[in-house]
XYZ file of N, CA and C in Angstrom:
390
model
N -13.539 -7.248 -1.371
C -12.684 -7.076 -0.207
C -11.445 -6.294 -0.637
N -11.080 -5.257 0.525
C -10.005 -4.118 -0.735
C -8.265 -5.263 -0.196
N -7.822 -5.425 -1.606
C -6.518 -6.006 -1.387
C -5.795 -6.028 0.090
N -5.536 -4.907 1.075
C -4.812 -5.800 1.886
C -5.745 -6.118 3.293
N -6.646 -6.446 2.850
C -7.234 -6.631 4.242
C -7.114 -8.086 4.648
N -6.920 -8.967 5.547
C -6.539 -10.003 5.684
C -5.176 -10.398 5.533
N -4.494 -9.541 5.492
C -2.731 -9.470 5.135
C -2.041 -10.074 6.213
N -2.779 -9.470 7.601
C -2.209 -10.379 8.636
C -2.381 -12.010 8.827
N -3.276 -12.973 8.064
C -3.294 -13.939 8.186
C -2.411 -14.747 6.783
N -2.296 -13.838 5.917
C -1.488 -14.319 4.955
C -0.288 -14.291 5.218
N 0.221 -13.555 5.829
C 1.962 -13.437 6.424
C 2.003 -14.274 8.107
N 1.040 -14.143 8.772
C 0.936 -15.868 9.615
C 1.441 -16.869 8.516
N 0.407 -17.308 7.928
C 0.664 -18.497 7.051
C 2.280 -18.172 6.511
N 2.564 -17.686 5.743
C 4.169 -17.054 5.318
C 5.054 -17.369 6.445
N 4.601 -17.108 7.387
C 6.107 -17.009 8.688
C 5.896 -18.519 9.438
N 4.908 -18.964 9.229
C 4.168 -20.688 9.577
C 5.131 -21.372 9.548
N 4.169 -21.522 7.598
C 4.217 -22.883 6.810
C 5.727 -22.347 5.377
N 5.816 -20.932 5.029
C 7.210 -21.349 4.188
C 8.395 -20.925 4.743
N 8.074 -19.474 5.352
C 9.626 -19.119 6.041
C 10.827 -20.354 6.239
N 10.092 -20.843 7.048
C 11.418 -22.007 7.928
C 11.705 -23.013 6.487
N 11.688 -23.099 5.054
C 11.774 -23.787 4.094
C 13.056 -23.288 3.333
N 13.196 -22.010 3.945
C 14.323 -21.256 3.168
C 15.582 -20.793 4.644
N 16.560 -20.352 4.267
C 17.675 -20.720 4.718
C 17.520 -19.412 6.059
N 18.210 -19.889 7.353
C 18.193 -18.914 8.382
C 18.562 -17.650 7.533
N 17.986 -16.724 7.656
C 18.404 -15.035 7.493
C 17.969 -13.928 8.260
N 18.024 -12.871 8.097
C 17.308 -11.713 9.342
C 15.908 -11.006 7.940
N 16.500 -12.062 6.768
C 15.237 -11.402 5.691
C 14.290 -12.303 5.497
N 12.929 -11.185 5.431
C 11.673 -11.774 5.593
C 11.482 -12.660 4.092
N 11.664 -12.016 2.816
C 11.510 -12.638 2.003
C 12.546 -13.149 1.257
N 12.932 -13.939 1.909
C 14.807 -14.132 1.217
C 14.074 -15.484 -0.424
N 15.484 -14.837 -0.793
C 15.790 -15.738 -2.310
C 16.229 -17.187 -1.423
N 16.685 -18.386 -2.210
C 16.732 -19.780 -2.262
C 18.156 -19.877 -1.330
N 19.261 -18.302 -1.037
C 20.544 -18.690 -0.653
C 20.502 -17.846 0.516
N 19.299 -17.328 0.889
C 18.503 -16.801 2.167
C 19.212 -15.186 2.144
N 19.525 -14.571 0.776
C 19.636 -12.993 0.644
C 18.265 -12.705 0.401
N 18.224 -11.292 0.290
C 17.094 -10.469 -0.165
C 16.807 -10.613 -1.857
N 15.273 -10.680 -1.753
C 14.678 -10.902 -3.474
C 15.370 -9.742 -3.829
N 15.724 -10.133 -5.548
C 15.971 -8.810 -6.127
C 14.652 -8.329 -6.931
N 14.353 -7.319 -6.633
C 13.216 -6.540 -7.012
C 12.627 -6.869 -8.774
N 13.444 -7.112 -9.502
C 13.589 -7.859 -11.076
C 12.873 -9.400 -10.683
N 13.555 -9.989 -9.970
C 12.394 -11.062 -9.448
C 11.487 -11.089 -9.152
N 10.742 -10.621 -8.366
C 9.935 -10.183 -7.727
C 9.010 -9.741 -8.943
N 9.267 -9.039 -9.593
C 8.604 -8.546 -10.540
C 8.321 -9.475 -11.741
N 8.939 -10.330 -12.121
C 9.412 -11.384 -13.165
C 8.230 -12.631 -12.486
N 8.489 -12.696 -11.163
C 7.374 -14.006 -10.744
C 6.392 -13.300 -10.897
N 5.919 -12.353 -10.256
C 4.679 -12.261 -10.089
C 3.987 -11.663 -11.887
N 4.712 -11.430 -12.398
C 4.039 -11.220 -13.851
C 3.666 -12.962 -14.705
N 4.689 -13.639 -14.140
C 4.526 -14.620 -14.913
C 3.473 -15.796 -14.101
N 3.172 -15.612 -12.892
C 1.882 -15.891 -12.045
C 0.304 -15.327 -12.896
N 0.662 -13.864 -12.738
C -0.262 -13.301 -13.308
C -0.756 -13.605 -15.029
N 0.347 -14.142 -15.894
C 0.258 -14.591 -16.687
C -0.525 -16.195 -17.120
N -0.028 -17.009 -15.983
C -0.214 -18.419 -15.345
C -1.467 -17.990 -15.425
N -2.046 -17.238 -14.562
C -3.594 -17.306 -14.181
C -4.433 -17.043 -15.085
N -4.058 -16.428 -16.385
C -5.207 -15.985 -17.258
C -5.373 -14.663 -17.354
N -4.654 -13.695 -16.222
C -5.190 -12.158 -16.885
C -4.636 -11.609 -17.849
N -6.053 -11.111 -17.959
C -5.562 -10.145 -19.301
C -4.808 -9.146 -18.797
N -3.747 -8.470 -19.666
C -2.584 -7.411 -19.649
C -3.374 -6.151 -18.843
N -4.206 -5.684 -19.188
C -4.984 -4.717 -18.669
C -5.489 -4.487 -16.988
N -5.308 -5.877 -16.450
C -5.444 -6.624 -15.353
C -4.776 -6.811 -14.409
N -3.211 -6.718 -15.239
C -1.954 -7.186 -14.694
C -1.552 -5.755 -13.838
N -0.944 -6.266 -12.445
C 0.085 -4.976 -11.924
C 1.200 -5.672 -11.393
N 2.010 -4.476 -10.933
C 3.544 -4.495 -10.639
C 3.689 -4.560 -9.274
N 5.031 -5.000 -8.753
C 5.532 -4.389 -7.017
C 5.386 -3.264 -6.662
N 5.515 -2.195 -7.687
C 5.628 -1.066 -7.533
C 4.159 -0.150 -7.399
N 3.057 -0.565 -8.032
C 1.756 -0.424 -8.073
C 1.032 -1.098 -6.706
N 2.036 -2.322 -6.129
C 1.177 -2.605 -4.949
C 1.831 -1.300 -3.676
N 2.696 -1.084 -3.765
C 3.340 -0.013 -3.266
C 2.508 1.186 -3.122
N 2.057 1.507 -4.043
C 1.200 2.628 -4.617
C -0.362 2.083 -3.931
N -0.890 1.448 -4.250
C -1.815 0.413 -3.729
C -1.868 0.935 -2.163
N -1.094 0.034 -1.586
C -0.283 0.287 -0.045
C -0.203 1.557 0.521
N 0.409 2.339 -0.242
C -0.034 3.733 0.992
C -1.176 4.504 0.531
N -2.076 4.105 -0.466
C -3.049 4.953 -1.289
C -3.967 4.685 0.121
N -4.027 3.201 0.059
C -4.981 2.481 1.327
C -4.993 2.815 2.276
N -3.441 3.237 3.347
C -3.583 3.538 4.434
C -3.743 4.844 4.397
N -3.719 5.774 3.488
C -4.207 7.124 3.833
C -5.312 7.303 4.096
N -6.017 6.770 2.746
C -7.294 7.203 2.960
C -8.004 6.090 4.280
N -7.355 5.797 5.141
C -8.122 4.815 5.968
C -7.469 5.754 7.424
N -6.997 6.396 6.794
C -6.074 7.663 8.132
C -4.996 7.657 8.645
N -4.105 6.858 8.213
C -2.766 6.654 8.890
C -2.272 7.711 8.508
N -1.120 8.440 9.363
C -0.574 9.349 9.208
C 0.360 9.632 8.127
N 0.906 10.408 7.416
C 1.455 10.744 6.122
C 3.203 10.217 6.262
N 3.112 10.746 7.676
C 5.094 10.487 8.065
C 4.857 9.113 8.074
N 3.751 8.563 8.923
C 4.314 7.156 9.512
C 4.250 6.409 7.969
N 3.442 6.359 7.213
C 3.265 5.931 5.669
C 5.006 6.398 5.122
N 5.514 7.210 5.381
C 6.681 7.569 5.299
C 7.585 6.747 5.586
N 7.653 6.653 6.457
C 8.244 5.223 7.372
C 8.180 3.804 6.719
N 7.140 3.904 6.265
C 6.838 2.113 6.271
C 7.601 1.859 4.908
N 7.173 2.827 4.265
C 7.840 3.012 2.814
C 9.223 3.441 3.031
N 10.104 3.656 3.380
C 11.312 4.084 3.536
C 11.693 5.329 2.358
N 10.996 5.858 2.997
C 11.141 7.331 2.192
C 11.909 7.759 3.183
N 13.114 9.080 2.040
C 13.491 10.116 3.139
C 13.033 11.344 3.567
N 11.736 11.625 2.364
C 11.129 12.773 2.882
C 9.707 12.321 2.379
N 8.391 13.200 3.477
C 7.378 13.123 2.822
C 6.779 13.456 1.357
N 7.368 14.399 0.749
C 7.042 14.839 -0.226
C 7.239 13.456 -1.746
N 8.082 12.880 -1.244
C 8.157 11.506 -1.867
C 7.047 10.414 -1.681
N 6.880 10.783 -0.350
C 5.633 9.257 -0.104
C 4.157 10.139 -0.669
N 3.738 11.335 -1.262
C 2.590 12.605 -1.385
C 2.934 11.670 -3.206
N 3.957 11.140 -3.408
C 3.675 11.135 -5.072
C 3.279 9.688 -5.020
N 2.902 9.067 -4.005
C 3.055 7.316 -3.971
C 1.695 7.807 -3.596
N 0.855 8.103 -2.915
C -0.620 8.383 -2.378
C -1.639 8.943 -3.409
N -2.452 8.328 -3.912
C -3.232 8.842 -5.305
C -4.950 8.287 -4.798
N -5.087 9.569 -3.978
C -6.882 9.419 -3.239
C -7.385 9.272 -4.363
N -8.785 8.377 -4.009
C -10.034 8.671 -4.870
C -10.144 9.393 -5.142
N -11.245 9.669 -6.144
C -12.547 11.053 -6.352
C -13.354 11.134 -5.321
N -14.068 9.800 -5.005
C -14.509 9.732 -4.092
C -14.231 10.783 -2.195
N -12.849 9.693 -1.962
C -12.108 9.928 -1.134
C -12.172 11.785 -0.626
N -11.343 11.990 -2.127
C -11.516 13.547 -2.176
C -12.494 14.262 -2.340
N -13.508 14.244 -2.281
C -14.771 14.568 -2.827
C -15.656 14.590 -0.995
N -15.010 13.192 -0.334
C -15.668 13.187 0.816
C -14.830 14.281 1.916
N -13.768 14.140 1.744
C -12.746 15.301 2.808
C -13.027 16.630 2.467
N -13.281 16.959 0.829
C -14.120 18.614 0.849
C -15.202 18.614 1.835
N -16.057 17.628 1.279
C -17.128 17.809 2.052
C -17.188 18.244 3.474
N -16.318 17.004 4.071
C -16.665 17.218 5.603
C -15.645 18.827 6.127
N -14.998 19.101 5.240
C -13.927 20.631 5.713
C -15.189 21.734 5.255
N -16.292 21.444 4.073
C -16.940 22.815 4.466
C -18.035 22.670 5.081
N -18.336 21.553 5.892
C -19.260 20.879 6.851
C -18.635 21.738 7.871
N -17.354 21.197 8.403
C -16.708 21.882 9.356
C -16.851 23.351 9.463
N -15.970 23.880 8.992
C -15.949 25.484 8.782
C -17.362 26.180 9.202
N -18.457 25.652 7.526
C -19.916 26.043 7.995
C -20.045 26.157 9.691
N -20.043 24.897 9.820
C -20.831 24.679 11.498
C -19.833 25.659 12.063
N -18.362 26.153 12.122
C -18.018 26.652 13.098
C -18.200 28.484 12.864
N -18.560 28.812 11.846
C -19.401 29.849 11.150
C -20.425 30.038 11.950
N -21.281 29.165 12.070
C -22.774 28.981 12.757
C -22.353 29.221 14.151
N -21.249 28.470 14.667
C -21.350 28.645 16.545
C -20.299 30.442 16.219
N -20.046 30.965 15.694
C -19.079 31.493 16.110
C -20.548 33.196 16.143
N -21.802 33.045 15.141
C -22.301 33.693 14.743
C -23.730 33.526 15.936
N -23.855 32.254 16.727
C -24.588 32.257 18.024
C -24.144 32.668 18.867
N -23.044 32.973 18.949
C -22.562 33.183 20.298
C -22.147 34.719 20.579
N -22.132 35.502 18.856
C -22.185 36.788 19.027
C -23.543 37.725 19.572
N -24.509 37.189 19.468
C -26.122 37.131 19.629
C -25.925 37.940 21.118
C-alpha cells in the first residue's frame, strides 16, 4: 500500500482521539505548551521510533524525505505542479521540481504515452490530407 494512502483516516484518528490531549492552539501538531513542533523534534522522535522498532539504518527516513515522498506521490498521481507548490509552501515552482523525483517507471510511462500521442496525431493529420 503506497505510504499515504489512508492518511485521511489517520489524521481522523489524530484530530479524534489526541488533538484535544494537548493544549487549545490554531496548530495542528503542537508541542506539550500547544506551539508548533520544532522540526529537530520531529526529526529526533521519529528516528528514535524508527530505532525503537528495529530498522535497520538503511531503512530509516527523515521529515524531509517524507516531504519528498509527498509531492513525488502526488505528481505522479497528477496533481498539479503549482498546487503541490502550495501545499509545500514553496515560493516558486522551480523549488517544489527539486522535491518531485518520478520513477523510471513513471517516466518511462509519460514518454510513452507523448509518442503514442504525437504518432496518432501524425496518423489523423496524414488521413485527412487523403
Amino acid at each position: 500500500m503506497p505510504m499515504l494512502d489512508g492518511l485521511d483516516l489517520v489524521l481522523h484518528w489524530f484530530l479524534d482521539d489526541v488533538r484535544g490531549k494537548f493544549p487549545d492552539s490554531p496548530v495542528l501538531f503542537a508541542d506539550e505548551s500547544g506551539g508548533s513542533l520544532h522540526r529537530g523534534t520531529i526529526r529526533n522522535r521519529l528516528r528514535y521510533l524508527m530505532e525503537l522498532e528495529g530498522r535497520p539504518a538503511t531503512d530509516r527516513f527523515s521529515p524531509h524525505a517524507l516531504r519528498r515522498a509527498c509531492a513525488t506521490h502526488n505528481y505522479e498521481r497528477g496533481v498539479d505542479l503549482v498546487a503541490i507548490q502550495q501545499l509545500l509552501g514553496h515560493w516558486t515552482v522551480s523549488s517544489t521540481m527539486r522535491y518531485v523525483r518520478p520513477s523510471a517507471t513513471f517516466i518511462e510511462d509519460a514518454y510513452r504515452r507523448a509518442v503514442t500521442t504525437t504518432l496518432g496525431e501524425l496518423t489523423a493529420e496524414g488521413d485527412s490530407s487523403a
